[in-house]
Amino acid sequence: MQMSSVAIGAGGSVSSHNPNSSSSSRTLSAPQHTQLIEHVLHGSVGEGVALGLLEERLRGCTDSMDSFFDHEAHYTMAQFGMGGATIGVRLRRSCLSDQMASAYQLRYQGMNEGARDRSKPTVSRTVITVALTPPHTGERERGEGAHKFLEDMGFKLDFHLVLKGNVFVKDRLRVTVSRVFRVTAGAGAEGEKECEMHMRATYLDRHLQPVFPSTLLVEASCTAPTHLPQDEVGDELKAFVEHLKPLITMDKIEHR
């Protein structure tokens, strides 16, 4: 996948131009209202009885539950003239065998706001998510595809990890309960490319090391279009997580 110029539009569409292609442009379109404000709270829970009770409470408070096993690569790119500031994106894809043909999810997350503001019930950030077509077999074998696409844009791999757990959904509210793993099959870009070649869960299970042994990360989030009153969205999320006490206390985390 060769690309000489790429643009991410304000509406979330990704366009690229390849002079060697018969088509002068390729656009990966995203739905309308792709740009959202996401409100987030975090917590943690230990394995065993505490985890079982929390997930039982979540099943009763939400409409649906699903399992996930995702590989996520974090890329950054320096912004020229911005005093060393960087822009980051996350490239995520399911490792489950029945979802191997699914598209990559390319996600931009803006700066976290409200972590130190006591009047704000949650941390909030702008998010833009688009779907990228998964590479065919030949592209994967040549090390091309979505990762090469980002490298051609000027992004560099920062780190990659694997998240495995359950997601609980109620309307626009989502709660994920997941174990976080580092991938031990090599380091840096080479390790990430090896994962890309062997993305299936059966391979990753043999090359994973838990980042937090015996502890699971819990993230509660609520997203809404930018035109809605954001204070009400944050209050909605805060009210929901209050129902999870005393099993877990969700709070704002200041990301550094």
mmCIF file of C-alpha atoms in Angstrom, residues 41-180:
data_model
loop_
_atom_site.group_PDB
_atom_site.id
_atom_site.type_symbol
_atom_site.label_atom_id
_atom_site.label_comp_id
_atom_site.label_asym_id
_atom_site.label_seq_id
_atom_site.Cartn_x
_atom_site.Cartn_y
_atom_site.Cartn_z
ATOM 1 C CA LEU A 41 -13.887 7.509 34.337
ATOM 2 C CA HIS A 42 -11.461 4.795 35.405
ATOM 3 C CA GLY A 43 -11.070 2.250 38.160
ATOM 4 C CA SER A 44 -9.596 -1.173 38.855
ATOM 5 C CA VAL A 45 -10.758 -4.451 40.309
ATOM 6 C CA GLY A 46 -8.952 -7.544 41.540
ATOM 7 C CA GLU A 47 -9.489 -11.047 40.247
ATOM 8 C CA GLY A 48 -11.733 -13.507 42.065
ATOM 9 C CA VAL A 49 -14.884 -12.718 44.020
ATOM 10 C CA ALA A 50 -14.661 -8.939 43.502
ATOM 11 C CA LEU A 51 -14.521 -9.337 39.715
ATOM 12 C CA GLY A 52 -17.432 -11.771 39.681
ATOM 13 C CA LEU A 53 -19.625 -9.476 41.759
ATOM 14 C CA LEU A 54 -18.794 -6.438 39.612
ATOM 15 C CA GLU A 55 -19.588 -8.186 36.338
ATOM 16 C CA GLU A 56 -22.821 -9.554 37.824
ATOM 17 C CA ARG A 57 -23.811 -5.999 38.814
ATOM 18 C CA LEU A 58 -22.918 -4.713 35.338
ATOM 19 C CA ARG A 59 -25.010 -7.395 33.631
ATOM 20 C CA GLY A 60 -27.972 -6.221 35.681
ATOM 21 C CA CYS A 61 -27.374 -2.530 34.932
ATOM 22 C CA THR A 62 -26.755 -2.784 31.177
ATOM 23 C CA ASP A 63 -28.531 -4.079 28.086
ATOM 24 C CA SER A 64 -25.834 -6.290 26.564
ATOM 25 C CA MET A 65 -22.411 -7.825 27.163
ATOM 26 C CA ASP A 66 -19.783 -8.971 24.668
ATOM 27 C CA SER A 67 -16.237 -10.288 24.886
ATOM 28 C CA PHE A 68 -13.274 -8.755 23.101
ATOM 29 C CA PHE A 69 -9.623 -9.614 22.447
ATOM 30 C CA ASP A 70 -8.011 -6.641 20.708
ATOM 31 C CA HIS A 71 -4.536 -5.665 19.608
ATOM 32 C CA GLU A 72 -3.912 -1.912 19.818
ATOM 33 C CA ALA A 73 -0.937 0.004 18.418
ATOM 34 C CA HIS A 74 -0.269 3.607 19.493
ATOM 35 C CA TYR A 75 1.369 5.925 16.956
ATOM 36 C CA THR A 76 2.591 9.488 17.407
ATOM 37 C CA MET A 77 3.754 12.237 15.058
ATOM 38 C CA ALA A 78 5.472 15.508 15.933
ATOM 39 C CA GLN A 79 3.570 18.686 15.049
ATOM 40 C CA PHE A 80 5.950 21.107 13.387
ATOM 41 C CA GLY A 81 6.013 24.541 14.925
ATOM 42 C CA MET A 82 4.128 23.386 18.032
ATOM 43 C CA GLY A 83 7.014 23.329 20.505
ATOM 44 C CA GLY A 84 7.505 19.576 20.512
ATOM 45 C CA ALA A 85 3.820 18.717 20.838
ATOM 46 C CA THR A 86 2.716 15.450 19.265
ATOM 47 C CA ILE A 87 -0.483 14.097 17.795
ATOM 48 C CA GLY A 88 -1.397 10.512 18.553
ATOM 49 C CA VAL A 89 -3.664 7.899 16.988
ATOM 50 C CA ARG A 90 -4.584 4.358 17.954
ATOM 51 C CA LEU A 91 -4.938 1.496 15.501
ATOM 52 C CA ARG A 92 -7.069 -1.327 16.865
ATOM 53 C CA ARG A 93 -8.262 -4.656 15.515
ATOM 54 C CA SER A 94 -9.951 -7.745 16.918
ATOM 55 C CA CYS A 95 -7.831 -10.880 17.345
ATOM 56 C CA LEU A 96 -10.829 -13.208 17.601
ATOM 57 C CA SER A 97 -10.849 -15.761 14.788
ATOM 58 C CA ASP A 98 -14.449 -15.071 13.776
ATOM 59 C CA GLN A 99 -13.681 -11.341 13.434
ATOM 60 C CA MET A 100 -10.355 -11.558 11.597
ATOM 61 C CA ALA A 101 -11.853 -10.041 8.447
ATOM 62 C CA SER A 102 -13.101 -7.001 10.352
ATOM 63 C CA ALA A 103 -11.779 -3.553 9.553
ATOM 64 C CA TYR A 104 -9.155 -1.763 11.562
ATOM 65 C CA GLN A 105 -10.388 1.025 13.797
ATOM 66 C CA LEU A 106 -8.279 4.175 13.555
ATOM 67 C CA ARG A 107 -9.003 6.470 16.482
ATOM 68 C CA TYR A 108 -7.823 9.961 17.337
ATOM 69 C CA GLN A 109 -8.163 11.131 20.945
ATOM 70 C CA GLY A 110 -7.731 14.792 21.778
ATOM 71 C CA MET A 111 -6.326 16.290 24.951
ATOM 72 C CA ASN A 112 -7.931 15.168 28.192
ATOM 73 C CA GLU A 113 -9.797 17.986 29.903
ATOM 74 C CA GLY A 114 -11.355 18.352 33.340
ATOM 75 C CA ALA A 115 -9.000 16.097 35.306
ATOM 76 C CA ARG A 116 -8.187 18.872 37.801
ATOM 77 C CA ASP A 117 -11.460 20.775 37.531
ATOM 78 C CA ARG A 118 -13.565 19.829 40.544
ATOM 79 C CA SER A 119 -16.680 21.215 38.872
ATOM 80 C CA LYS A 120 -16.382 18.597 36.101
ATOM 81 C CA PRO A 121 -17.622 15.097 37.007
ATOM 82 C CA THR A 122 -15.532 13.341 34.324
ATOM 83 C CA VAL A 123 -12.514 13.646 32.091
ATOM 84 C CA SER A 124 -13.591 14.605 28.563
ATOM 85 C CA ARG A 125 -11.851 14.510 25.189
ATOM 86 C CA THR A 126 -12.616 14.847 21.505
ATOM 87 C CA VAL A 127 -12.588 11.538 19.615
ATOM 88 C CA ILE A 128 -12.673 10.827 15.896
ATOM 89 C CA THR A 129 -12.965 7.230 14.719
ATOM 90 C CA VAL A 130 -12.762 5.855 11.191
ATOM 91 C CA ALA A 131 -12.695 2.339 9.762
ATOM 92 C CA LEU A 132 -9.782 1.220 7.570
ATOM 93 C CA THR A 133 -10.086 -1.701 5.188
ATOM 94 C CA PRO A 134 -8.101 -4.710 6.483
ATOM 95 C CA PRO A 135 -5.119 -5.758 4.316
ATOM 96 C CA HIS A 136 -5.382 -8.761 2.044
ATOM 97 C CA THR A 137 -2.974 -11.683 2.462
ATOM 98 C CA GLY A 138 -0.380 -10.319 0.051
ATOM 99 C CA GLU A 139 -0.207 -6.960 1.804
ATOM 100 C CA ARG A 140 0.263 -8.592 5.209
ATOM 101 C CA GLU A 141 3.080 -10.794 3.875
ATOM 102 C CA ARG A 142 4.865 -7.702 2.523
ATOM 103 C CA GLY A 143 4.394 -5.827 5.817
ATOM 104 C CA GLU A 144 1.954 -3.399 4.242
ATOM 105 C CA GLY A 145 -1.578 -2.446 5.183
ATOM 106 C CA ALA A 146 -2.809 -0.045 7.842
ATOM 107 C CA HIS A 147 0.503 0.164 9.724
ATOM 108 C CA LYS A 148 2.425 1.007 6.567
ATOM 109 C CA PHE A 149 -0.291 3.549 5.812
ATOM 110 C CA LEU A 150 0.422 5.367 9.078
ATOM 111 C CA GLU A 151 4.186 5.198 8.589
ATOM 112 C CA ASP A 152 3.819 6.789 5.159
ATOM 113 C CA MET A 153 1.937 9.644 6.813
ATOM 114 C CA GLY A 154 4.868 10.251 9.173
ATOM 115 C CA PHE A 155 3.621 8.481 12.293
ATOM 116 C CA LYS A 156 6.006 6.400 14.406
ATOM 117 C CA LEU A 157 5.054 3.435 16.563
ATOM 118 C CA ASP A 158 5.159 4.377 20.247
ATOM 119 C CA PHE A 159 4.004 1.098 21.809
ATOM 120 C CA HIS A 160 1.471 -1.658 21.346
ATOM 121 C CA LEU A 161 -0.555 -3.786 23.723
ATOM 122 C CA VAL A 162 -3.383 -6.299 23.935
ATOM 123 C CA LEU A 163 -6.676 -5.823 25.775
ATOM 124 C CA LYS A 164 -8.807 -8.836 26.676
ATOM 125 C CA GLY A 165 -12.086 -8.722 28.551
ATOM 126 C CA ASN A 166 -15.790 -7.860 28.418
ATOM 127 C CA VAL A 167 -17.701 -4.770 27.363
ATOM 128 C CA PHE A 168 -21.098 -3.860 28.827
ATOM 129 C CA VAL A 169 -23.367 -1.468 26.918
ATOM 130 C CA LYS A 170 -26.420 0.568 27.911
ATOM 131 C CA ASP A 171 -27.569 3.083 25.308
ATOM 132 C CA ARG A 172 -24.572 5.397 24.833
ATOM 133 C CA LEU A 173 -22.821 4.178 27.985
ATOM 134 C CA ARG A 174 -20.011 1.616 27.779
ATOM 135 C CA VAL A 175 -18.060 -0.122 30.516
ATOM 136 C CA THR A 176 -15.038 -2.277 29.693
ATOM 137 C CA VAL A 177 -13.465 -4.677 32.173
ATOM 138 C CA SER A 178 -10.184 -5.866 30.734
ATOM 139 C CA ARG A 179 -6.776 -7.302 31.382
ATOM 140 C CA VAL A 180 -3.917 -5.334 29.841
#
